[in-house]
Amino acid sequence: MASNSFGEIFRLTTFGESHGVAIGGIIDGCPPGLLLNQDFIQAELDRRRPGQNELTSQRNEYDRVEFLSGVFENLTTGAPIAFLVTNKDHRPDDYAHLKDLYRPSHADFVYHQKYGVRDYRGGGRSSARETLSRVVAGAVAKLFLRQNGISIIAFVKSIGQLSMDIIDYNIDPTTVEASAVRCPDPLLTDSMQKLIVETKNAGDTLGGEISCIIRGVPAGLGEPVFDKLHADLGKAMLSINAVKGFEIGSGFKGARMKGSEHNDQFVQQEGKIVTLTNHSGGIQGGISNGEAIYFNVGFKPIATLMMDQLSVDKEGNETIVKGKGRHDVCVVPRAVPIVEAMAALVIIDHMLRRQAYIF
Amino acid sequence: MASNSFGEIFRLTTFGESHGVAIGGIIDGCPPGLLLNQDFIQAELDRRRPGQNELTSQRNEYDRVEFLSGVFENLTTGAPIAFLVTNKDHRPDDYAHLKDLYRPSHADFVYHQKYGVRDYRGGGRSSARETLSRVVAGAVAKLFLRQNGISIIAFVKSIGQLSMDIIDYNIDPTTVEASAVRCPDPLLTDSMQKLIVETKNAGDTLGGEISCIIRGVPAGLGEPVFDKLHADLGKAMLSINAVKGFEIGSGFKGARMKGSEHNDQFVQQEGKIVTLTNHSGGIQGGISNGEAIYFNVGFKPIATLMMDQLSVDKEGNETIVKGKGRHDVCVVPRAVPIVEAMAALVIIDHMLRRQAYIF
Amino acid sequence: MASNSFGEIFRLTTFGESHGVAIGGIIDGCPPGLLLNQDFIQAELDRRRPGQNELTSQRNEYDRVEFLSGVFENLTTGAPIAFLVTNKDHRPDDYAHLKDLYRPSHADFVYHQKYGVRDYRGGGRSSARETLSRVVAGAVAKLFLRQNGISIIAFVKSIGQLSMDIIDYNIDPTTVEASAVRCPDPLLTDSMQKLIVETKNAGDTLGGEISCIIRGVPAGLGEPVFDKLHADLGKAMLSINAVKGFEIGSGFKGARMKGSEHNDQFVQQEGKIVTLTNHSGGIQGGISNGEAIYFNVGFKPIATLMMDQLSVDKEGNETIVKGKGRHDVCVVPRAVPIVEAMAALVIIDHMLRRQAYIF
Amino acid sequence: MASNSFGEIFRLTTFGESHGVAIGGIIDGCPPGLLLNQDFIQAELDRRRPGQNELTSQRNEYDRVEFLSGVFENLTTGAPIAFLVTNKDHRPDDYAHLKDLYRPSHADFVYHQKYGVRDYRGGGRSSARETLSRVVAGAVAKLFLRQNGISIIAFVKSIGQLSMDIIDYNIDPTTVEASAVRCPDPLLTDSMQKLIVETKNAGDTLGGEISCIIRGVPAGLGEPVFDKLHADLGKAMLSINAVKGFEIGSGFKGARMKGSEHNDQFVQQEGKIVTLTNHSGGIQGGISNGEAIYFNVGFKPIATLMMDQLSVDKEGNETIVKGKGRHDVCVVPRAVPIVEAMAALVIIDHMLRRQAYIF
């Protein structure tokens, strides 16, 4: 009920605070007999760590995942898969000055209101370090999806005011990873990098958007009423730190179109029923239709600034929050593997949910 | 797992097809001792029915809710509350010509792919008539929330290209209900009405956006990781028929702002810690902070057009879908009470979830 | 959370009070394409009704099940299956004298403590009439299980002190139904009938035991840790009104055996690995092993007596509970189809749960 | 769905195999602000370990629990509490000879049937070492229950044919812990010790029964239909390795009583409504009535014998399973803290479930 779990059949439960002993989780319900390629999983985890280049935070968080159970002779056994990442570079003293402060647009105030007690070290449980566990579990899910012909690619669509206009559903993952900001457009990549440097120098921060494309999903995934496939994808994305918006297919633009423009015409091609356009984003009535699934996620700018801000302490007295510590200017490039991981968790779960009825 | 249920503690399970015997549901987990004001519930239901004015569909669906259990001497007893609305005006023969067709951007194709069998009468389970049950349960939730000082108001923000610019958190519900399109701006209401009539004459349809404001929510609702309050609101909204997008607070606009513009400064006012701005939309780190909760929902245009469209039948042969039947041009005004109902279900559930830990 | 639902994938939610408008439920997660034989379902329901013969209560509850959704052209569609049984013979005035009393060993006192309000008409939600819904859903499950080669037979093993000694796993259902008390032993049937008549004349009541045998369950059903197959069967049985005990296989007798007596030896027979004995009751480590599943359920005597009893009213004043109304002397024969229904719900759910992982 | 989780609000998820890296779990939903007394938790864990005296197995499993999250300055924070116990004394080579064998009445065969792959080292996930995690989580629950005036005591009622006759609800825990076999009757303790030694010398094993008494539970816990308090207790107990039976209150004996003997008469004592007898075992209609909760659990004899047994290998060939390794003769004394732990998990969960509705 406190809901540190995600998924119905392939179910991840996570634990850990940013400056505690470790971050980790348990995956319950992974199909048995899956080859658990630990190099792939570690590589996925490396994609989200900071310090990958000069554009991201300089903390030396080299996160190594360790598996504790559920794997025998490299195969999953059907037993729960526990894993953890030990916190090495934690410096709780960096946060002592925040003990009694409520940082603007952080979770300090609401945690205090909710729990009465608060682990103030680096955001505690509210830190984005929690997403480490999602990336590990998402990588396990990806191994299964890959075997079933499903691929997931996310990329940076916009940073601040700089945005791609046209999205190619057949995007190549190598062009994404080749970009320092994970934007497949090389020109835009350059502008984004400049913008990040300028913003960093100003002590300010940036938000942006990530798009995600899932190919190879068979028709029939998703439940028709409350657990529509895009509703579950939406919840998954909105559960990521700093996300403020989600749209599937045509999204908010679709709300301005006429029905005659928006409808996706069915045709037969090579013996298969497909649609000529894909404003539906691969999902109709909450159920995948076999086309590419496409969605878009909006992230607010990071709340921790390298400048002084006015705020209050827990007695309500006015105080100044100093800008210090090691922080990203823009989290969006690092969030790309997190978006993919959450998408993978939703898709594998709905594959297993559907399979339950196939007799 | 097929998930015709919504909520963890206050839990609604719905049933029924648009042209079956009845539509209804069971509410499990309603607090005992609540005065079940059936007039209020019926009035809420009346807000979503078609035929309210010339702008909406002319079907004579006069939907009357009947309670079967869980209420004794007008009070809820803690037992499950079952209710149903008998389908009176169903004309399944209107749909016989659709038996083997896949209407564009409808759920016909995906249901067939998923289940092998399909109830083709008026969309069957995929029809928006299912939302009747949500409105009934939402009305029960509203009775409880009202007692606890919480109010929920949704309204039409845009239809097609016509949109409000500024949102007033202190909006008055009577101005919404006074508008034929449930838009609190009277001038825009006129333009929207004209647009609907023009579009109807062209046999086309429109989408739009609904905004929702929830006032009186105490700080501390929502769970910090996967069941963030806005993630659950997002899923709730995305589960409504035709919804393509959801954004909380600053939403996608927030993704284009700088951190220094976006952060909501804490101050003390009248002995209470509040924020000066509300880009967070009343939720920080997934937990309510006591400010007004504000979100925005995008609806695609209705897929049923009053014009001929090309499509395929279930063998994949090209065919024409005729525009006939009784259908809305724009579902957005009628969706306002549905948005409110789903919001009420999320808020009551999180109130009960929070209460569980208060010792 | 209030848990009027049972099952994870094949999920029944029930509603209704003994003297309300109707009793019924929603089955969510029934596989699509199942032929819903309504005659069979009604026949199962008829097996639990009172008034079947002179040994049971004389109320004229002729319960007719009506399906409201989820079935189209006699096939299940994958949509939720709602059903109800209208309460016809309710006489709430029979219960007015009980409004402020707490009957001994009934739920009156605890309902009042739990909910503050209480529907005192005939036990309200605590009445065994709720099990009507279980029998309907169990009958749907049986239709599916039968198609998959699985049969479930329960029968009366004991009434009061009269008990069968030896259980034959290959029992024939017709011998059970031929007995007025559903005991396959004809001699014992006679003695039990006499005992019931004598006890009735004394205004007293009887308990007893029901045994259940499930054949055709493939090896591999059940989850190894918390949702062991016999743990879920045990919970299912203990959730039936008046049940006080559950034992699987050797049960409590097994606790007195030596390991060398109790172990079931594996052998190969006709190319299949089987066990020579079945003290395990068809389940090992929580998972079915392909042998017949066998368990035993103990029911306390009915609490409503046809004699005066001392008790208290809600102020704690001593009072007398009069013996009146129409009641069974021994519920055990009528509980046989309820035991079967709950067993069917557990087995179908675990079949679907297992299927989810088969790729 | 694979259900390595237990509880709805206070929810334990466990992981780990007997000869893997570690055993552990995550507790989600523990109320914040609870003083986490780690000495108490370790002491509870010590109660279940082997090697406590000459009567139990000689493995040197000194199990030390380590907490990884959810605790800050000794208080629970509301975040998930992860813990682990590293496996130190594992000797997987002891089990290499069992790789292809199916030991009688073990889970080897069913795991193979269910998963296709099998971790054969010491039973893998099916080992009773998994209950370590239950004892840790149960100890956390006990800390909360103790604060709320609730105590749980389990003890050995019988071993083999030797059994206590009369149960005293006011049993003193020190008399239980003073007995080498955790039986509060000193004379019976001596006989049981002798029986264990004799049985060990014969290479055979024993089962037995554990009784449990819970005092201080307020009236009103438990849900009236499927999640009856005793149904959840029953499932909890039946999920413990080797358990074959569960009975609440009068249990199977109650099935042989008359209603007039079995009914518990209500009376007022010191302004409180209580019952004169307690055949109900503290639960009526599935809901606690404020009396002591009393139940009984039956354990089969341990399946691992120190003698040769006939069996088959995975090809079905006849083979001999040798009696070797380090194993208990009778697991019942060590299972006492496990029974208490599972009871604690059920009671805390229902306390939180009830609290959710208190407004």
mmCIF file of C-alpha atoms in Angstrom, chain B residues 79 93 161 202 257 261 295:
data_model
loop_
_atom_site.group_PDB
_atom_site.id
_atom_site.type_symbol
_atom_site.label_atom_id
_atom_site.label_comp_id
_atom_site.label_asym_id
_atom_site.label_seq_id
_atom_site.Cartn_x
_atom_site.Cartn_y
_atom_site.Cartn_z
ATOM 1 C CA ALA B 79 -20.513 -3.778 3.224
ATOM 2 C CA ASP B 93 -29.732 -3.580 -34.652
ATOM 3 C CA GLN B 161 -8.207 25.300 -31.488
ATOM 4 C CA ALA B 202 -19.459 19.099 -41.833
ATOM 5 C CA MET B 257 11.230 26.879 -17.959
ATOM 6 C CA GLU B 261 11.472 30.439 -12.720
ATOM 7 C CA PHE B 295 -4.036 19.235 -13.812
#
